[in-house]
Coordinates of C-alpha atoms and ligand atoms in Angstrom, one line a residue:
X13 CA 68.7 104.0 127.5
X14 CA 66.8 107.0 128.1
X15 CA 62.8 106.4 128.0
X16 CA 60.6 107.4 125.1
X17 CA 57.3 109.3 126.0
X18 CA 56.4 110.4 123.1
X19 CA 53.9 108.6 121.2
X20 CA 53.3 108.6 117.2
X21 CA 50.2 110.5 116.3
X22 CA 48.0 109.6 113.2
X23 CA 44.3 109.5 113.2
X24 CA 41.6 111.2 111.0
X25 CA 40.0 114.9 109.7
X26 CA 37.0 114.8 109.1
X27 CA 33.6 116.5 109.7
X28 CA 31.0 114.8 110.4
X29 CA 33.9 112.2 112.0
X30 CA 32.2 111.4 115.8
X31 CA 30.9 108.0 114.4
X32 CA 33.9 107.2 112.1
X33 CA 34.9 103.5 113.6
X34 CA 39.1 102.9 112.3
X35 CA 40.4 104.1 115.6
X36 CA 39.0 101.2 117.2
X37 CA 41.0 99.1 114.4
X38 CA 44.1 100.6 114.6
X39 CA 44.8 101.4 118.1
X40 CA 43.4 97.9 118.0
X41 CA 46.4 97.1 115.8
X42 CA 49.0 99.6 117.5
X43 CA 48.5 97.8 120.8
X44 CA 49.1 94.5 119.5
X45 CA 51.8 95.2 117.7
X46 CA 53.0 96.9 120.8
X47 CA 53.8 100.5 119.2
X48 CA 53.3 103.5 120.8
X49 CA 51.3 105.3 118.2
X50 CA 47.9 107.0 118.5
X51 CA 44.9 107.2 116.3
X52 CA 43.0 110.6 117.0
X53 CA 39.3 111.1 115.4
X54 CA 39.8 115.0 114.9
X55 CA 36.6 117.0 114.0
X56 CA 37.8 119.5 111.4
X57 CA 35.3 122.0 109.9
X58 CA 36.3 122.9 105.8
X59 CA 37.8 126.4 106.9
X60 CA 40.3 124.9 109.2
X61 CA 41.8 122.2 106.9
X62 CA 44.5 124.5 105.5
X63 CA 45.8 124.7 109.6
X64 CA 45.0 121.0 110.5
X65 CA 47.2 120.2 107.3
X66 CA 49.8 122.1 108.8
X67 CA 49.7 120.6 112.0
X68 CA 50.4 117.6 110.6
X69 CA 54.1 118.4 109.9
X70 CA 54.0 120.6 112.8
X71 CA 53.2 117.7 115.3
X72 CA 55.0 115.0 113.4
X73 CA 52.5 113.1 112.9
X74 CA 53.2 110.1 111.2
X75 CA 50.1 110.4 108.5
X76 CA 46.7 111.1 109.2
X77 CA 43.3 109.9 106.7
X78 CA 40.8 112.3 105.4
X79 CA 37.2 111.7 105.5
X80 CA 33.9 114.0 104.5
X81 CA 34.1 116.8 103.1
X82 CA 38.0 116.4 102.9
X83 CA 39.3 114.1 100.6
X84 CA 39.4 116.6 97.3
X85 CA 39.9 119.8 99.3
X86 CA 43.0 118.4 101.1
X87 CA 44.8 118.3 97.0
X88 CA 46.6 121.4 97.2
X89 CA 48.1 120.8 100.5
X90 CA 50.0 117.8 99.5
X91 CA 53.3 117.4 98.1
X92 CA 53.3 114.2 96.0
X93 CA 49.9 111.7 95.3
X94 CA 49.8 107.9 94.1
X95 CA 49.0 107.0 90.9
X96 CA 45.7 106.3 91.8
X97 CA 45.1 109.3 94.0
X98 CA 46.1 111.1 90.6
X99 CA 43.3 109.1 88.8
X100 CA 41.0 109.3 91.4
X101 CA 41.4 113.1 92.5
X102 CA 41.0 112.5 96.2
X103 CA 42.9 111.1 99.0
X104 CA 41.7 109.6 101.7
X105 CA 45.2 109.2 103.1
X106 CA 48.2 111.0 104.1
X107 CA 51.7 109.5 104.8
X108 CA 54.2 112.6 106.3
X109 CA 57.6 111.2 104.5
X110 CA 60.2 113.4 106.7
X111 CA 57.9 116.9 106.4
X112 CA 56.9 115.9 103.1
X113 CA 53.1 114.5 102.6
X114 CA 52.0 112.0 99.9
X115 CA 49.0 111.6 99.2
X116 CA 47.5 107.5 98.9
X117 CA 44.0 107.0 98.3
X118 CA 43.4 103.1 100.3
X119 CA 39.9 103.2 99.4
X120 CA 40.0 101.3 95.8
X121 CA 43.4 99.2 97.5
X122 CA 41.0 97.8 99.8
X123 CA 38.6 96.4 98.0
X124 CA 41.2 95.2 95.4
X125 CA 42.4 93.2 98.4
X126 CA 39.5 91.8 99.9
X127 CA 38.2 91.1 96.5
X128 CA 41.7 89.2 96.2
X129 CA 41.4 87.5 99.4
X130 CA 38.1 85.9 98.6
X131 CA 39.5 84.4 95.4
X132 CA 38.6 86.4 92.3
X133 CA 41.1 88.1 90.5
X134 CA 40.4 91.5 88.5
X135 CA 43.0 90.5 85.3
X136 CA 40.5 90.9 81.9
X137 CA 37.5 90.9 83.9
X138 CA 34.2 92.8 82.4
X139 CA 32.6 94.6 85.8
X140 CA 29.6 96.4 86.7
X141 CA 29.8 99.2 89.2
X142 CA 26.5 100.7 90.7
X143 CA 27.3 104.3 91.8
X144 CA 29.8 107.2 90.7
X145 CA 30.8 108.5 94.5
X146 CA 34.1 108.6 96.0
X147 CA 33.8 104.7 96.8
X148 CA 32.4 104.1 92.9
X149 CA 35.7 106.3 92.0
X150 CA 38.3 104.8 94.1
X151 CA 37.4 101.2 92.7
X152 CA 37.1 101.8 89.6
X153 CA 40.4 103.5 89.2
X154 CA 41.8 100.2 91.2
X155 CA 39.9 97.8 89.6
X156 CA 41.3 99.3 86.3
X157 CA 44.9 99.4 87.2
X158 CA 45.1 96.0 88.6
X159 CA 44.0 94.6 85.0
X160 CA 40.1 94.8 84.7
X161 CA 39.3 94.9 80.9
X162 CA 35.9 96.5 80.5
X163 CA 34.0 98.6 83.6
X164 CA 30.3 99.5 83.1
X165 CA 29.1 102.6 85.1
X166 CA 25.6 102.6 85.9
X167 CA 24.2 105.9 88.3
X168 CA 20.7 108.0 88.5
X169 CA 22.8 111.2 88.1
X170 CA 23.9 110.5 84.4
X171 CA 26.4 113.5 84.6
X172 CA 28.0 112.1 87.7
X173 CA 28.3 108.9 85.8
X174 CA 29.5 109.8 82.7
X175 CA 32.4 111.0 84.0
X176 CA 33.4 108.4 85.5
X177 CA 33.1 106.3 82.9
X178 CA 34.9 108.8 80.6
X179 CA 37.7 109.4 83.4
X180 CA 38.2 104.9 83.5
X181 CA 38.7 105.4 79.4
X182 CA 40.8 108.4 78.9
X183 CA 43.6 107.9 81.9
X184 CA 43.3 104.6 82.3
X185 CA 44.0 100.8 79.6
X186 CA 40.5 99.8 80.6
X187 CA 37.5 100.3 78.7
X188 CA 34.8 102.1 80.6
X189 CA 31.0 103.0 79.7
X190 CA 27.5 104.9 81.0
X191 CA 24.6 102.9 81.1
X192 CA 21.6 104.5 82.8
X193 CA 19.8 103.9 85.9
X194 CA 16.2 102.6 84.6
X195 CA 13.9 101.4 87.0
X196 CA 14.8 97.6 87.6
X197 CA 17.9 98.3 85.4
X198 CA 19.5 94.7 84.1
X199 CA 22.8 93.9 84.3
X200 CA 24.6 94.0 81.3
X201 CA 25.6 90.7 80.2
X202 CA 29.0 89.2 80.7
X203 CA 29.4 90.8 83.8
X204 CA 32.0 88.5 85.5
X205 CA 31.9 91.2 88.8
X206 CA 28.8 93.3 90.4
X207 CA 29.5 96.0 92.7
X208 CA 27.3 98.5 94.8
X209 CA 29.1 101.4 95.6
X210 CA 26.0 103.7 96.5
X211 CA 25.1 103.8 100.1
X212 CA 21.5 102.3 99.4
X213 CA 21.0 100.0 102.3
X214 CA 23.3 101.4 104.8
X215 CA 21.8 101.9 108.4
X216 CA 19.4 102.7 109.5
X217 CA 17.9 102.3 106.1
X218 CA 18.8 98.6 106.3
X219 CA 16.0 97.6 104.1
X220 CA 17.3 100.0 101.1
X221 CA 18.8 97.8 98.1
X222 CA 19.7 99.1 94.6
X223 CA 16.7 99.3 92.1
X224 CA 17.9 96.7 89.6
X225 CA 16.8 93.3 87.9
X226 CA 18.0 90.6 90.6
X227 CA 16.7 87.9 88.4
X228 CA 19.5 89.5 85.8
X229 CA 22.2 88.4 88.5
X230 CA 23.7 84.8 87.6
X231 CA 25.5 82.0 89.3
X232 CA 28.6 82.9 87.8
X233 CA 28.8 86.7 88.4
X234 CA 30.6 87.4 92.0
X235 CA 29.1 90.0 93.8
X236 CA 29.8 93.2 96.4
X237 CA 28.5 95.4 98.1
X238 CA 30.3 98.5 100.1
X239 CA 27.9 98.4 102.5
X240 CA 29.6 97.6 105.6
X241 CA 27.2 98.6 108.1
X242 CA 25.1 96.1 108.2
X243 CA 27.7 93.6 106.1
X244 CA 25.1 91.2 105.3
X245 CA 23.1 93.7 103.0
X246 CA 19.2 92.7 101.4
X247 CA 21.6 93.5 98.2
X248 CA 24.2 90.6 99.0
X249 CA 21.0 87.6 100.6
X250 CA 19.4 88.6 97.1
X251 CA 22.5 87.7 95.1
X252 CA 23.5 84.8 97.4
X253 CA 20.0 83.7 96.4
X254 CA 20.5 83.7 92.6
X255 CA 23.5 81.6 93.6
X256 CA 26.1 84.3 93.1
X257 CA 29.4 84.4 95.1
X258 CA 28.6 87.5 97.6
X259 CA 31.7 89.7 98.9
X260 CA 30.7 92.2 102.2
X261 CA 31.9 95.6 102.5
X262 CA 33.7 94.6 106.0
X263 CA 36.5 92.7 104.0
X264 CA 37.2 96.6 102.1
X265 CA 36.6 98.5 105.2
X266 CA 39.7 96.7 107.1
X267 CA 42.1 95.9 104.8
X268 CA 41.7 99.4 104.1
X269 CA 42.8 100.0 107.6
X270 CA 45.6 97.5 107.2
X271 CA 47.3 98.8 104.4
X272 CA 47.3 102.7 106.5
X273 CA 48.4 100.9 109.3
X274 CA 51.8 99.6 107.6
X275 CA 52.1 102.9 105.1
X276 CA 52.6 104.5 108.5
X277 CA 54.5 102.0 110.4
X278 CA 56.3 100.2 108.4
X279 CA 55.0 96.6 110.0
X280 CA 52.7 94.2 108.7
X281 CA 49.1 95.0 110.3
X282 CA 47.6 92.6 112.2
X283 CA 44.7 91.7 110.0
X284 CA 42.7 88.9 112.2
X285 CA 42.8 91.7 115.2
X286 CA 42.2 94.2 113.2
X287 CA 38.9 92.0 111.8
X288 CA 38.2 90.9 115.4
X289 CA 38.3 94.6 116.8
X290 CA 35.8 95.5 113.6
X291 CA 33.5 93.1 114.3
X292 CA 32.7 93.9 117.8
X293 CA 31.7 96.9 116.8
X294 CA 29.2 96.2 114.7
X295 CA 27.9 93.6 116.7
Ligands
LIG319 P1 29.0 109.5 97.8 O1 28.0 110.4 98.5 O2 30.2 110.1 97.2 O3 28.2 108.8 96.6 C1 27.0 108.1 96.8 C2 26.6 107.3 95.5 O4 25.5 106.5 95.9 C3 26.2 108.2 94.4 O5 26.6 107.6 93.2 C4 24.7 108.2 94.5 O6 24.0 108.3 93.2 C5 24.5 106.7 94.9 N1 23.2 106.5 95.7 C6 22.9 106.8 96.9 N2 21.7 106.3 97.3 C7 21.3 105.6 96.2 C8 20.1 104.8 95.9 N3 19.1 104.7 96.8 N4 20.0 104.2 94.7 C9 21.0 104.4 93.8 N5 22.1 105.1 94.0 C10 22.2 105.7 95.2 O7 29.4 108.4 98.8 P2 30.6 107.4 98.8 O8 30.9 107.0 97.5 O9 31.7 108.1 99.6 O10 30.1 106.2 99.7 C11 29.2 105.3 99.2 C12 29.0 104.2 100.2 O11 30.2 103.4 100.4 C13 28.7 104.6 101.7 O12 27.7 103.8 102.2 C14 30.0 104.5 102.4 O13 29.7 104.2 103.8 C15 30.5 103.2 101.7 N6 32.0 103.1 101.9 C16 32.5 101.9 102.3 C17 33.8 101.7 102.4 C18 34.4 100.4 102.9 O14 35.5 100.4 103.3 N7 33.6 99.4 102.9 C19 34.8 102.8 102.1 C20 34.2 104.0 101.6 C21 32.8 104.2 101.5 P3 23.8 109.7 92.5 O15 25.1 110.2 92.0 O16 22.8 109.4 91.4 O17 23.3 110.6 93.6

């Protein structure tokens, strides 16, 4: 049989994308798994994403993710998007189906599954998300369609927020609601799951934490943070200390990188390499 040279491309758009970490992961993965595929980190400026789109088919690439200032822009390039990515408006990846790209957003999926994978389910559960970004976005929209009954919304930017807690009610069977970011803000009662989805605490401002009640967090409420770098957050040791279950944002950050991995292979990824591979690098 004739030898194969060619590799599979994937990899990600993005701009800033130098310190992006996943192509660690998955060439960590692609090696393992002994595929010849490649992960490229591709700096992309805004003007340029129309052509880097069309590279995609152009090369064959197999799929490629989108990262800052990408993941909206990159809509009317597409030919088909997930339900979530529908819910969600932004994609953060890109599976090439034969020349035709579907859009998957992974972000949400992620956290889902490490949420999962630590033992809490999302069926009926009444959760409180800190945040309205793309990460605040993408899990709410998952958290919602994987059976969450009630999401709270709390942000400083009430418009941002409001939104989001409008878009949760009006496309999705879950229940969502604003509540505003007061100084020392408590958490609402009956909260059964806490998330931070804003990016206080993330290095270097690794003493950063949300401005809310701590003493408002209980035993019984499990909490997470998407805050992967560093993964044990001043957010998390606070909750941990009012006895709460505590979830890092490593858990989101690579089975995030799994589930690309077998959109655009086909094979189950690799998930304790994948972990290992993560880990070194923040180490
Ligand atoms: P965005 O810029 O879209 O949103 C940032 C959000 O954080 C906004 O809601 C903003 O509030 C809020 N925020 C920022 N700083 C503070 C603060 N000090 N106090 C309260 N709220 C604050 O970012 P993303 O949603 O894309 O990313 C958020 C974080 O999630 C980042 O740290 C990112 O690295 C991380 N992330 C982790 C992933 C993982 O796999 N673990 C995946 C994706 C992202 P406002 O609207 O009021 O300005």
């Amino acid at each position: 049989m004739a030898k194969n040279y060619r590799a599979e491309l994937t990899g990600v758009f993005g701009d800033p994308v130098d310190d992006n970490p996943t192509g660690v992961v998955e060439e960590a993965a692609f090696s393992a798994k002994g595929l010849n595929y490649r992960y490229l980190t591709i700096r992309v400026l805004p003007e340029d994403l129309e052509d880097a789109m069309k590279s995609v088919r152009i090369f064959g690439m197999k799929g490629i993710n989108l990262t800052m200032p990408h993941k909206v822009k990159v809509l009317p390039y597409l030919d088909e998007l997930s339900e979530a990515a529908k819910i969600i408006g932004a994609v953060n990846t890109v599976i090439n189906k034969n020349g035709r790209l579907y859009g998957e957003n992974t972000d949400g999926k992620g956290f889902v599954a490490a949420l999962k994978a630590s033992g809490t389910e999302l069926s009926g559960k009444k959760i409180t998300i800190l945040g309205a970004g793309g990460a605040a976005r993408a899990i709410a929209a998952e958290c919602a369609l994987n059976g969450a009954s009630d999401i709270v919304i709390i942000n400083r930017n009430k418009e941002r927020g409001q939104e989001l807690a409008q878009l949760i009610c009006h496309k999705t069977k879950c229940a969502g609601s604003y509540l505003e970011w007061k100084s020392q803000v408590q958490i609402p009662r009956g909260t059964e799951i806490l998330i931070n989805a804003t990016s206080a605490g993330f290095s270097p401002n690794i003493k950063d934490k949300p401005d809310i009640d701590y003493s408002s967090i209980t035993e019984n409420i499990c909490v997470c943070d998407v805050v992967f770098n560093p993964a044990e957050t001043v957010f998390l040791t606070k909750a941990a200390k009012q006895g709460a279950k505590i979830v890092n944002g490593l858990g989101m950050l690579v089975r995030q990188a799994a589930l690309n991995f077998t959109l655009w292979t086909g094979e189950e990824a690799p998930l304790a390499i994948m972990e290992e591979a993560l880990k070194k690098e923040f180490q």
